[in-house]
Amino acid sequence: MAQGCEVRHLSTQLSVNFGERMDTVSTSSAPPSGMRDFLPEEVALRDWATAKLVEVYQSFGFTRIETPALENINNLRRSEGGENLQLIFEILKRGDNLHRVLSRSGPDSGSDITKDLADLGLRFDLTVPLVRFYANNQASLPNPFKAIQIGSVWRAESAQAGRFRQFTQCDIDTFGIKTETAEMELIEATAEALLALGFENFTVRLNDRRILSSLADECGFEPEHHDNLFIQIDKLDKIGIDGVERELTGHGHAPDAVQKLRKYLREFSESQSMEKAMSSMAKFAESGALEQIGNVISAITSVSKSKYKIVFDPTLVRGMGYYTGQIFEISDPGYSSSIAGGGRYDKMVGKMSGRDVPAVGFSIGFERIISILADRKSDLSDKRDKLAVIYDPDRDDMTAVLKAAQAKRDEGKVVSLLPRKKEMKKQLDALSAQGFSMFATYRSDSGQLEIKLLS
Amino acid sequence: MAQGCEVRHLSTQLSVNFGERMDTVSTSSAPPSGMRDFLPEEVALRDWATAKLVEVYQSFGFTRIETPALENINNLRRSEGGENLQLIFEILKRGDNLHRVLSRSGPDSGSDITKDLADLGLRFDLTVPLVRFYANNQASLPNPFKAIQIGSVWRAESAQAGRFRQFTQCDIDTFGIKTETAEMELIEATAEALLALGFENFTVRLNDRRILSSLADECGFEPEHHDNLFIQIDKLDKIGIDGVERELTGHGHAPDAVQKLRKYLREFSESQSMEKAMSSMAKFAESGALEQIGNVISAITSVSKSKYKIVFDPTLVRGMGYYTGQIFEISDPGYSSSIAGGGRYDKMVGKMSGRDVPAVGFSIGFERIISILADRKSDLSDKRDKLAVIYDPDRDDMTAVLKAAQAKRDEGKVVSLLPRKKEMKKQLDALSAQGFSMFATYRSDSGQLEIKLLS
């Protein structure tokens, strides 16, 4: 009823804007489709994980930076964002700029203005903004520069279960180191961060884009078909060798090349040791890439203290087009998709600033991590004692109650003032469920709080 | 030069979209107008302040929540956001939904489609989303509910110095407490948070919207002119009593009423004590509002331990239209505008959910606080020892270097691996400037790090 009233009230106010369409406009208190409200216990978990990640990353010398949520629309559209370019939330131009565009439009005008209506867009990842940030601030940053970024990104995904339209990404990136030491640091820091969150026995899979290209050349795939080839190889985990063969044939790749690739894929999948997998690549892959793979595996094996594994996986692809060297992913036993991924992208800064800068990044799948941690129901509540001071607004001297609460807070307790409810028993049960360990009432005779434990 | 190349390269890629307008599209690595990149030391300050604020707020029983950056456009447009409704960044509809709207448009079609092009908008404050959040999640939240919100908001301000188009707000709000104890808690918590950040000797100014209305009635202003009247009174600090009189006359308010108001304003400004100011209101203001003002002032004075002041200010207005009771601001000596502001808004939840819920909020001007703290140049660097391990990628055994670095990290140090540069002296000076206290090189003969202090 009252909601109906509200709509009538608003219709007056908005009649200019909505006119006869008013009846179709619904009032809703739900967040927009694909986006989420986070309740206090959810934020507590996200804050706890963020603090852990930042603490570990900082111990490796990484420092936090931030960029705006919005980027100029052309910076986003021109980036190598792959499929994400189709998912940009675009910001409508305003005022005269908008009216100028609209005045050129119309069903019969023949001009498509859809690309001219927006001047800004919400970032769809943290890498495009990071590269712009680095190009913009290089002179003020140390060299090499090691960045932590934790922030929201937005994608206009079609609404379906598990696909969020706003979600958090958590990246570390190093600029200015051309040797594989940068990869070693990123992999070790990310693995240590996951250990700090309670993950263990996970596997780092390592490959190099140059090895993938050599493999494709060796099998006889044309360079211009490599991108599509890699997309199909990327499905190996899910559809197996036969599935990949069917996909490749279906996409019209040369049958000879497909058969040769099939032979290699079988060889890798049957090779019991990393050495064997590497030696089967050695025939054709450039030796530098293989040597670097070996160096990283040896260093990480040495610092992992057997808490996690690192393996060479010549079938690892990674989706993004901008990688130029090593690529890596982390998979956790019991979860089919990866929980972290990254790689080297030495050409991206140059495309923005005109001068290439070596760069490597590693991104933790923050939302996946959080959903795994939430399942484990870790106890993350505030470790301080929680005291509920229950007052009677009609009778208590509130100045005295505030002073008494302040004294308890000065002792290091969390102290929340709450008005007395009619059903005291029910109120105390609810406080206990919210994590309060004690409650207190004010005794006007003594001028003190009387504190009791909550069961 | 290389940048020129880049534009040519891009023009191929984008010719479909931009056609002959390509020449006007510039490549820039700057963030969008009015928005900011934050360098590591800036983020460190913002993170430090955020952690302090959250710690204090939590000690009062407040808990953090989060809402999406985007809201359905109608929720924003229908809100009582005042001038902010003109500053919404709107999200363009996508796909068929967009094409359907555009097909109705055209210079001659006579239909204004500008309000139909967007389905979502970026939040312009944290209060509108909070009220929606509360209406949406009330059943899962404790009652009363005490929320902390720290997050970005966006406003399409015209670009000018000091006006940011993305900035952080920092709010605490209490739902479900109808007595002025809620105000006391919010004011005490906000004041304690400011003290924790190093602010002191600030003044909390307190008024009540009901008192302002009584004053306006008493002077003879028509109820429908109250909003404009309050906007002019709000300028008192800046333009003085004569200035307010000129503005009121200019806006066509009745001369009798203006003269009567002038008399009261003079009386307040000359009253040396709060008691005197309150007694001059007592003639006409409803006694409940005045009594509550007295209660809050007495309680806060008692817990403030003389570290800050609280005063009654019958000329305090606050800009937003949604306040229903007490309103308050905090001003810091030496800064002309306020550093925090808030008030009671008991009718907003009802407009969303159909049932009124008492609500009070207090917002710290986060960006102003940060700019004051930045001027004070507090030392916020990581308190852990910072060690730079300088390696030679051509000669050092990187596995051994990584292991040695790990051992130092296990001791609690921040350890950053950095490749040796040609000019070692210059490199060490730069590290010292970045806050490193030590550096180390790897001795292959001993297999150990050789650690030296940086001056």
Short mmCIF file of C-alpha atoms in Angstrom, two decimals, chain B:
data_model
loop_
_atom_site.label_atom_id
_atom_site.label_comp_id
_atom_site.label_asym_id
_atom_site.label_seq_id
_atom_site.Cartn_x
_atom_site.Cartn_y
_atom_site.Cartn_z
CA MET B 1 57.48 9.42 -33.05
CA ALA B 2 56.52 6.01 -31.78
CA GLN B 3 53.30 7.50 -30.50
CA GLY B 4 52.53 8.72 -33.98
CA CYS B 5 53.07 5.16 -35.23
CA GLU B 6 50.69 3.95 -32.61
CA VAL B 7 47.93 6.25 -33.77
CA ARG B 8 48.39 5.09 -37.37
CA HIS B 9 48.27 1.49 -36.21
CA LEU B 10 45.11 2.15 -34.26
CA SER B 11 43.44 4.03 -37.05
CA THR B 12 43.33 0.83 -39.10
CA GLN B 13 41.77 -1.04 -36.25
CA LEU B 14 39.20 1.61 -35.45
CA SER B 15 38.32 2.96 -38.87
CA VAL B 16 35.00 1.14 -38.75
CA ASN B 17 34.04 2.93 -35.57
CA PHE B 18 35.42 6.39 -36.06
CA GLY B 19 35.58 6.90 -39.79
CA GLU B 20 36.55 10.45 -40.68
CA ARG B 21 36.51 11.55 -37.04
CA MET B 22 39.68 9.57 -36.40
CA ASP B 23 41.92 12.62 -36.64
CA THR B 24 40.18 14.19 -33.66
CA VAL B 25 40.71 11.17 -31.39
CA SER B 26 43.75 11.61 -29.20
CA THR B 27 45.71 8.99 -27.32
CA SER B 28 46.36 9.95 -23.74
CA SER B 29 47.84 8.21 -20.76
CA ALA B 30 46.25 10.67 -18.33
CA PRO B 31 43.28 9.49 -16.27
CA PRO B 32 39.88 10.88 -17.30
CA SER B 33 39.25 14.55 -16.47
CA GLY B 34 38.61 15.10 -12.75
CA MET B 35 39.83 11.61 -11.78
CA ARG B 36 43.10 10.58 -10.19
CA ASP B 37 45.85 7.99 -10.25
CA PHE B 38 47.14 7.31 -6.73
CA LEU B 39 50.86 6.64 -6.32
CA PRO B 40 52.09 4.17 -3.65
CA GLU B 41 52.68 6.82 -0.97
CA GLU B 42 49.21 8.28 -1.55
CA VAL B 43 47.57 4.86 -1.25
CA ALA B 44 49.61 4.19 1.91
CA LEU B 45 48.15 7.32 3.54
CA ARG B 46 44.60 6.52 2.40
CA ASP B 47 44.92 2.91 3.63
CA TRP B 48 46.33 4.04 6.99
CA ALA B 49 43.49 6.52 7.53
CA THR B 50 40.88 3.97 6.46
CA ALA B 51 42.25 1.36 8.88
CA LYS B 52 42.22 3.86 11.78
CA LEU B 53 38.65 4.97 11.04
CA VAL B 54 37.40 1.39 10.76
CA GLU B 55 39.13 0.36 13.99
CA VAL B 56 37.47 3.17 15.96
CA TYR B 57 34.05 2.69 14.36
CA GLN B 58 34.22 -1.05 15.04
CA SER B 59 34.95 -0.35 18.71
CA PHE B 60 31.50 1.30 18.83
CA GLY B 61 29.85 -1.84 17.39
CA PHE B 62 29.60 -0.62 13.77
CA THR B 63 30.28 -3.18 11.01
CA ARG B 64 31.25 -2.70 7.36
CA ILE B 65 28.88 -3.30 4.47
CA GLU B 66 29.33 -2.81 0.72
CA THR B 67 26.97 -2.06 -2.13
CA PRO B 68 27.66 -2.09 -5.89
CA ALA B 69 29.05 1.05 -7.55
CA LEU B 70 26.07 0.97 -9.92
CA GLU B 71 22.42 1.40 -9.04
CA ASN B 72 19.36 1.08 -11.23
CA ILE B 73 19.00 4.53 -12.78
CA ASN B 74 15.46 5.02 -11.45
CA ASN B 75 16.55 4.46 -7.85
CA LEU B 76 19.06 7.28 -8.29
CA ARG B 77 16.75 9.64 -10.18
CA ARG B 78 13.93 9.21 -7.66
CA SER B 79 16.13 9.83 -4.66
CA GLU B 80 16.30 13.06 -2.69
CA GLY B 81 19.79 13.77 -3.96
CA GLY B 82 19.15 17.45 -4.66
CA GLU B 83 21.68 18.94 -7.06
CA ASN B 84 23.50 15.61 -7.31
CA LEU B 85 20.72 14.30 -9.54
CA GLN B 86 22.13 16.59 -12.25
CA LEU B 87 25.57 14.99 -11.85
CA ILE B 88 24.85 11.29 -12.38
CA PHE B 89 27.21 9.34 -14.63
CA GLU B 90 24.71 7.25 -16.58
CA ILE B 91 25.40 3.83 -18.11
CA LEU B 92 24.35 3.41 -21.73
CA LYS B 93 21.91 0.58 -22.41
CA ARG B 94 23.38 -2.28 -24.40
CA GLY B 95 22.40 -4.34 -27.47
CA ASP B 96 18.76 -4.52 -28.49
CA ASN B 97 17.64 -2.34 -25.58
CA LEU B 98 19.79 0.49 -26.92
CA HIS B 99 18.75 -0.01 -30.54
CA ARG B 100 15.08 0.04 -29.63
CA VAL B 101 15.50 3.46 -28.00
CA LEU B 102 17.58 4.87 -30.86
CA SER B 103 15.04 3.74 -33.46
CA ARG B 104 12.53 6.16 -31.88
CA SER B 105 14.86 9.13 -32.14
CA GLY B 106 15.95 11.63 -34.74
CA PRO B 107 16.13 15.39 -35.05
CA ASP B 108 12.60 15.55 -36.43
CA SER B 109 10.90 12.82 -34.43
CA GLY B 110 10.07 15.25 -31.64
CA SER B 111 10.77 12.67 -28.95
CA ASP B 112 13.46 13.33 -26.35
CA ILE B 113 15.17 10.02 -25.75
CA THR B 114 17.97 11.31 -23.51
CA LYS B 115 16.30 9.90 -20.38
CA ASP B 116 15.75 6.49 -21.98
CA LEU B 117 19.32 5.80 -23.09
CA ALA B 118 20.57 4.64 -19.69
CA ASP B 119 19.48 1.81 -17.40
CA LEU B 120 22.11 2.14 -14.65
CA GLY B 121 24.04 4.96 -13.00
CA LEU B 122 27.12 5.33 -10.79
CA ARG B 123 26.19 6.15 -7.19
CA PHE B 124 26.69 9.83 -6.29
CA ASP B 125 26.69 9.22 -2.55
CA LEU B 126 26.58 6.29 -0.11
CA THR B 127 23.24 7.18 1.50
CA VAL B 128 20.92 6.34 -1.39
CA PRO B 129 22.53 2.88 -1.83
CA LEU B 130 22.53 2.35 1.96
CA VAL B 131 18.80 2.93 2.21
CA ARG B 132 18.21 0.51 -0.68
CA PHE B 133 20.57 -2.00 1.00
CA TYR B 134 18.68 -1.73 4.27
CA ALA B 135 15.31 -2.17 2.58
CA ASN B 136 16.69 -5.17 0.66
CA ASN B 137 18.46 -6.93 3.53
CA GLN B 138 16.58 -5.83 6.64
CA ALA B 139 15.54 -9.39 7.51
CA SER B 140 19.20 -10.54 7.63
CA LEU B 141 20.45 -7.58 9.68
CA PRO B 142 20.46 -7.04 13.44
CA ASN B 143 18.07 -4.44 14.84
CA PRO B 144 19.30 -1.81 15.54
CA PHE B 145 21.82 -1.95 12.71
CA LYS B 146 25.05 0.08 12.73
CA ALA B 147 26.81 0.32 9.37
CA ILE B 148 30.24 1.51 8.23
CA GLN B 149 30.58 2.39 4.54
CA ILE B 150 33.83 3.50 2.93
CA GLY B 151 33.76 3.65 -0.84
CA SER B 152 34.00 5.63 -4.05
CA VAL B 153 31.23 7.86 -5.38
CA TRP B 154 31.07 9.58 -8.74
CA ARG B 155 29.74 12.99 -9.79
CA ALA B 156 29.94 14.58 -13.23
CA GLU B 157 31.10 17.91 -11.79
CA SER B 158 32.35 20.49 -14.24
CA ALA B 159 36.11 20.18 -14.29
CA GLN B 160 37.66 22.70 -11.92
CA ALA B 161 40.37 22.73 -9.30
CA GLY B 162 39.63 20.62 -6.25
CA ARG B 163 36.39 19.14 -7.56
CA PHE B 164 36.93 15.43 -8.08
CA ARG B 165 34.66 13.34 -10.27
CA GLN B 166 35.51 10.20 -8.30
CA PHE B 167 36.12 10.49 -4.58
CA THR B 168 35.85 8.48 -1.39
CA GLN B 169 33.09 8.86 1.17
CA CYS B 170 33.27 7.51 4.69
CA ASP B 171 29.95 7.14 6.51
CA ILE B 172 28.54 5.58 9.64
CA ASP B 173 24.78 5.14 9.99
CA THR B 174 22.46 3.72 12.62
CA PHE B 175 19.04 2.27 11.77
CA GLY B 176 16.35 1.49 14.31
CA ILE B 177 17.09 3.88 17.20
CA LYS B 178 14.56 6.66 17.61
CA THR B 179 16.04 8.43 20.63
CA GLU B 180 18.95 10.86 20.48
CA THR B 181 21.28 8.17 21.86
CA ALA B 182 21.92 7.33 18.20
CA GLU B 183 23.11 10.90 17.62
CA MET B 184 25.32 10.76 20.71
CA GLU B 185 26.99 7.54 19.54
CA LEU B 186 27.57 8.78 16.00
CA ILE B 187 29.02 12.07 17.20
CA GLU B 188 31.26 10.39 19.80
CA ALA B 189 32.46 7.72 17.34
CA THR B 190 33.19 10.29 14.61
CA ALA B 191 35.00 12.57 17.06
CA GLU B 192 37.07 9.64 18.40
CA ALA B 193 37.93 8.63 14.83
CA LEU B 194 39.16 12.17 14.09
CA LEU B 195 41.20 12.17 17.31
CA ALA B 196 42.76 8.85 16.25
CA LEU B 197 43.85 10.51 13.00
CA GLY B 198 45.54 13.30 14.94
CA PHE B 199 42.84 16.01 14.70
CA GLU B 200 42.10 17.97 17.87
CA ASN B 201 40.37 21.09 19.16
CA PHE B 202 37.65 20.72 16.55
CA THR B 203 34.09 21.87 17.13
CA VAL B 204 30.89 19.87 16.65
CA ARG B 205 28.05 22.20 15.66
CA LEU B 206 24.55 20.92 16.36
CA ASN B 207 21.11 22.01 15.23
CA ASP B 208 17.73 20.47 14.46
CA ARG B 209 15.71 20.80 11.25
CA ARG B 210 12.57 21.21 13.39
CA ILE B 211 14.16 24.25 15.07
CA LEU B 212 15.02 25.77 11.70
CA SER B 213 11.41 25.28 10.59
CA SER B 214 10.08 26.88 13.78
CA LEU B 215 12.38 29.83 13.27
CA ALA B 216 11.17 30.23 9.70
CA ASP B 217 7.52 30.02 10.81
CA GLU B 218 8.12 32.48 13.64
CA CYS B 219 9.60 35.01 11.21
CA GLY B 220 6.67 34.55 8.84
CA PHE B 221 8.25 32.76 5.86
CA GLU B 222 5.75 30.68 3.89
CA PRO B 223 6.39 26.91 4.24
CA GLU B 224 6.91 26.55 0.49
CA HIS B 225 9.77 29.08 0.67
CA HIS B 226 11.59 27.33 3.53
CA ASP B 227 13.93 25.32 1.28
CA ASN B 228 15.18 28.42 -0.49
CA LEU B 229 15.40 30.27 2.83
CA PHE B 230 17.61 27.54 4.31
CA ILE B 231 19.92 27.62 1.27
CA GLN B 232 20.51 31.34 1.91
CA ILE B 233 21.00 30.91 5.69
CA ASP B 234 23.55 28.18 4.88
CA LYS B 235 25.75 30.93 3.36
CA LEU B 236 25.95 32.87 6.63
CA ASP B 237 29.53 31.73 7.39
CA LYS B 238 30.73 32.99 4.03
CA ILE B 239 28.73 36.16 3.35
CA GLY B 240 27.62 37.35 6.82
CA ILE B 241 24.23 38.67 7.95
CA ASP B 242 24.17 41.53 5.43
CA GLY B 243 24.95 39.11 2.61
CA VAL B 244 22.15 36.75 3.67
CA GLU B 245 19.73 39.68 3.83
CA ARG B 246 20.68 40.74 0.27
CA GLU B 247 20.25 37.17 -1.03
CA LEU B 248 16.84 36.79 0.64
CA THR B 249 15.62 40.11 -0.72
CA GLY B 250 16.99 39.19 -4.15
CA HIS B 251 15.05 35.93 -4.06
CA GLY B 252 11.84 37.85 -3.34
CA HIS B 253 11.22 36.81 0.25
CA ALA B 254 8.79 39.06 2.22
CA PRO B 255 10.69 42.10 3.63
CA ASP B 256 8.99 41.78 7.05
CA ALA B 257 10.09 38.18 7.43
CA VAL B 258 13.63 39.01 6.30
CA GLN B 259 13.90 41.80 8.90
CA LYS B 260 12.58 39.56 11.66
CA LEU B 261 15.08 36.82 10.71
CA ARG B 262 17.87 39.40 10.66
CA LYS B 263 17.03 40.33 14.22
CA TYR B 264 17.22 36.68 15.35
CA LEU B 265 20.45 36.00 13.47
CA ARG B 266 22.03 39.02 15.14
CA GLU B 267 20.77 37.84 18.52
CA PHE B 268 22.30 34.37 18.02
CA SER B 269 25.60 35.70 16.77
CA GLU B 270 25.88 38.00 19.78
CA SER B 271 24.77 35.46 22.38
CA GLN B 272 27.87 34.60 24.34
CA SER B 273 26.54 31.34 25.76
CA MET B 274 24.73 28.36 24.42
CA GLU B 275 22.14 28.75 27.15
CA LYS B 276 21.34 32.23 25.88
CA ALA B 277 21.02 31.03 22.29
CA MET B 278 18.75 28.22 23.41
CA SER B 279 16.58 30.46 25.52
CA SER B 280 16.06 32.84 22.63
CA MET B 281 14.76 29.85 20.61
CA ALA B 282 12.62 28.59 23.48
CA LYS B 283 9.89 31.15 22.70
CA PHE B 284 8.85 29.29 19.58
CA ALA B 285 10.81 26.05 18.96
CA GLU B 286 9.13 22.82 20.05
CA SER B 287 10.46 21.89 23.44
CA GLY B 288 11.29 18.26 22.49
CA ALA B 289 13.82 19.32 19.90
CA LEU B 290 15.50 21.76 22.28
CA GLU B 291 15.60 19.22 25.10
CA GLN B 292 17.26 16.66 22.80
CA ILE B 293 19.84 19.22 21.74
CA GLY B 294 20.58 19.82 25.43
CA ASN B 295 20.88 16.07 26.13
CA VAL B 296 23.32 15.50 23.29
CA ILE B 297 25.45 18.49 24.21
CA SER B 298 25.62 17.41 27.84
CA ALA B 299 26.53 13.76 27.02
CA ILE B 300 29.16 14.65 24.43
CA THR B 301 30.70 17.33 26.61
CA SER B 302 31.07 14.68 29.29
CA VAL B 303 32.86 12.10 27.07
CA SER B 304 34.92 14.60 25.08
CA LYS B 305 37.44 15.05 27.91
CA SER B 306 37.94 18.62 26.62
CA LYS B 307 39.67 17.33 23.48
CA TYR B 308 36.93 18.82 21.32
CA LYS B 309 33.87 21.07 21.74
CA ILE B 310 30.18 20.75 20.96
CA VAL B 311 27.95 23.81 20.50
CA PHE B 312 24.38 24.61 19.52
CA ASP B 313 24.29 26.54 16.24
CA PRO B 314 20.74 27.52 15.24
CA THR B 315 22.02 28.74 11.85
CA LEU B 316 23.43 25.34 10.80
CA VAL B 317 21.45 24.09 7.77
CA ARG B 318 23.13 21.16 5.87
CA GLY B 319 22.36 20.90 2.18
CA MET B 320 20.36 17.68 1.79
CA GLY B 321 16.57 17.80 1.76
CA TYR B 322 16.00 14.50 3.55
CA TYR B 323 16.89 15.44 7.14
CA THR B 324 14.05 15.24 9.67
CA GLY B 325 15.68 16.00 13.05
CA GLN B 326 19.11 16.79 14.44
CA ILE B 327 21.84 17.85 12.03
CA PHE B 328 25.53 18.27 12.80
CA GLU B 329 28.85 19.30 11.34
CA ILE B 330 32.44 19.30 12.54
CA SER B 331 34.78 22.16 11.75
CA ASP B 332 38.50 22.16 12.37
CA PRO B 333 40.35 25.34 13.38
CA GLY B 334 42.25 26.64 10.39
CA TYR B 335 40.00 25.08 7.73
CA SER B 336 37.06 27.10 6.54
CA SER B 337 34.75 24.30 5.42
CA SER B 338 33.57 21.43 7.58
CA ILE B 339 35.38 18.09 7.83
CA ALA B 340 32.31 15.99 8.73
CA GLY B 341 28.55 16.31 8.54
CA GLY B 342 25.37 14.34 9.12
CA GLY B 343 21.93 14.15 10.62
CA ARG B 344 18.73 12.21 11.20
CA TYR B 345 16.63 11.06 8.25
CA ASP B 346 13.68 9.08 9.58
CA LYS B 347 11.60 9.09 6.36
CA MET B 348 14.01 7.73 3.73
CA VAL B 349 13.68 3.99 4.33
CA GLY B 350 9.91 4.30 4.23
CA LYS B 351 10.05 5.86 0.80
CA MET B 352 11.86 2.73 -0.44
CA SER B 353 10.24 -0.03 1.62
CA GLY B 354 6.89 1.44 2.62
CA ARG B 355 7.70 1.45 6.35
CA ASP B 356 9.59 4.25 8.09
CA VAL B 357 12.68 3.25 10.08
CA PRO B 358 14.53 5.77 12.27
CA ALA B 359 17.96 6.50 10.80
CA VAL B 360 20.91 8.77 11.57
CA GLY B 361 24.17 9.14 9.66
CA PHE B 362 27.50 10.91 10.02
CA SER B 363 29.95 11.28 7.14
CA ILE B 364 33.61 12.22 7.36
CA GLY B 365 34.92 14.33 4.45
CA PHE B 366 37.51 11.70 3.54
CA GLU B 367 39.24 13.64 0.74
CA ARG B 368 39.52 16.78 2.88
CA ILE B 369 40.93 14.76 5.80
CA ILE B 370 43.47 13.11 3.49
CA SER B 371 44.61 16.41 2.01
CA ILE B 372 45.09 17.85 5.53
CA LEU B 373 47.00 14.73 6.65
CA ALA B 374 49.15 14.83 3.50
CA ASP B 375 50.15 18.41 4.36
CA ARG B 376 51.20 17.22 7.80
CA LYS B 377 53.51 14.65 6.15
CA SER B 378 53.08 12.02 8.81
CA ASP B 379 55.47 9.06 8.42
CA LEU B 380 53.27 6.12 7.49
CA SER B 381 55.83 3.87 5.87
CA ASP B 382 55.77 0.15 6.62
CA LYS B 383 57.27 -0.29 10.06
CA ARG B 384 59.01 -3.52 8.98
CA ASP B 385 62.72 -3.31 8.07
CA LYS B 386 63.13 -2.97 4.32
CA LEU B 387 65.96 -4.91 2.68
CA ALA B 388 66.87 -4.57 -1.03
CA VAL B 389 68.59 -7.69 -2.39
CA ILE B 390 70.55 -6.57 -5.44
CA TYR B 391 71.32 -9.41 -7.83
CA ASP B 392 73.35 -9.77 -11.00
CA PRO B 393 71.13 -11.66 -13.43
CA ASP B 394 74.11 -12.75 -15.54
CA ARG B 395 76.20 -14.21 -12.72
CA ASP B 396 74.19 -14.99 -9.58
CA ASP B 397 72.62 -18.34 -8.79
CA MET B 398 69.04 -17.09 -8.59
CA THR B 399 67.78 -20.17 -6.77
CA ALA B 400 70.27 -19.46 -3.99
CA VAL B 401 69.34 -15.74 -3.98
CA LEU B 402 65.63 -16.55 -3.70
CA LYS B 403 66.27 -18.92 -0.80
CA ALA B 404 68.40 -16.36 1.03
CA ALA B 405 65.75 -13.67 0.51
CA GLN B 406 63.07 -16.02 1.79
CA ALA B 407 65.06 -16.57 5.00
CA LYS B 408 65.22 -12.81 5.62
CA ARG B 409 61.51 -12.47 4.89
CA ASP B 410 60.80 -15.22 7.40
CA GLU B 411 62.53 -13.00 9.98
CA GLY B 412 59.81 -10.39 9.36
CA LYS B 413 61.64 -8.12 6.92
CA VAL B 414 60.28 -6.68 3.68
CA VAL B 415 62.66 -8.09 1.05
CA SER B 416 62.61 -6.82 -2.52
CA LEU B 417 64.78 -8.39 -5.25
CA LEU B 418 66.22 -5.83 -7.66
CA PRO B 419 68.59 -6.26 -10.61
CA ARG B 420 71.95 -4.51 -10.25
CA LYS B 421 72.23 -1.27 -12.24
CA LYS B 422 75.39 0.09 -13.82
CA GLU B 423 75.62 3.04 -11.44
CA MET B 424 75.52 1.37 -8.07
CA LYS B 425 75.86 4.61 -6.08
CA LYS B 426 72.84 6.13 -7.84
CA GLN B 427 70.88 2.93 -7.31
CA LEU B 428 71.61 2.89 -3.57
CA ASP B 429 70.62 6.55 -3.19
CA ALA B 430 67.31 5.82 -4.90
CA LEU B 431 66.69 2.83 -2.60
CA SER B 432 67.41 4.94 0.45
CA ALA B 433 64.90 7.52 -0.78
CA GLN B 434 62.31 4.73 -1.20
CA GLY B 435 62.64 3.84 2.48
CA PHE B 436 65.01 0.85 2.29
CA SER B 437 67.27 0.72 5.36
CA MET B 438 69.58 -2.08 4.12
CA PHE B 439 70.83 -3.67 0.94
CA ALA B 440 72.46 -7.00 0.26
CA THR B 441 74.42 -8.70 -2.50
CA TYR B 442 74.93 -12.42 -2.95
CA ARG B 443 78.43 -13.81 -2.32
CA SER B 444 78.85 -16.94 -4.42
CA ASP B 445 81.95 -17.96 -2.43
CA SER B 446 80.10 -18.17 0.87
CA GLY B 447 76.65 -18.81 -0.59
CA GLN B 448 75.35 -16.05 1.73
CA LEU B 449 73.88 -12.58 1.44
CA GLU B 450 76.23 -9.82 2.46
CA ILE B 451 74.07 -7.19 4.17
CA LYS B 452 75.01 -3.53 4.56
CA LEU B 453 73.18 -0.57 6.04
CA LEU B 454 72.01 2.17 3.70
CA SER B 455 72.81 5.63 5.00
#
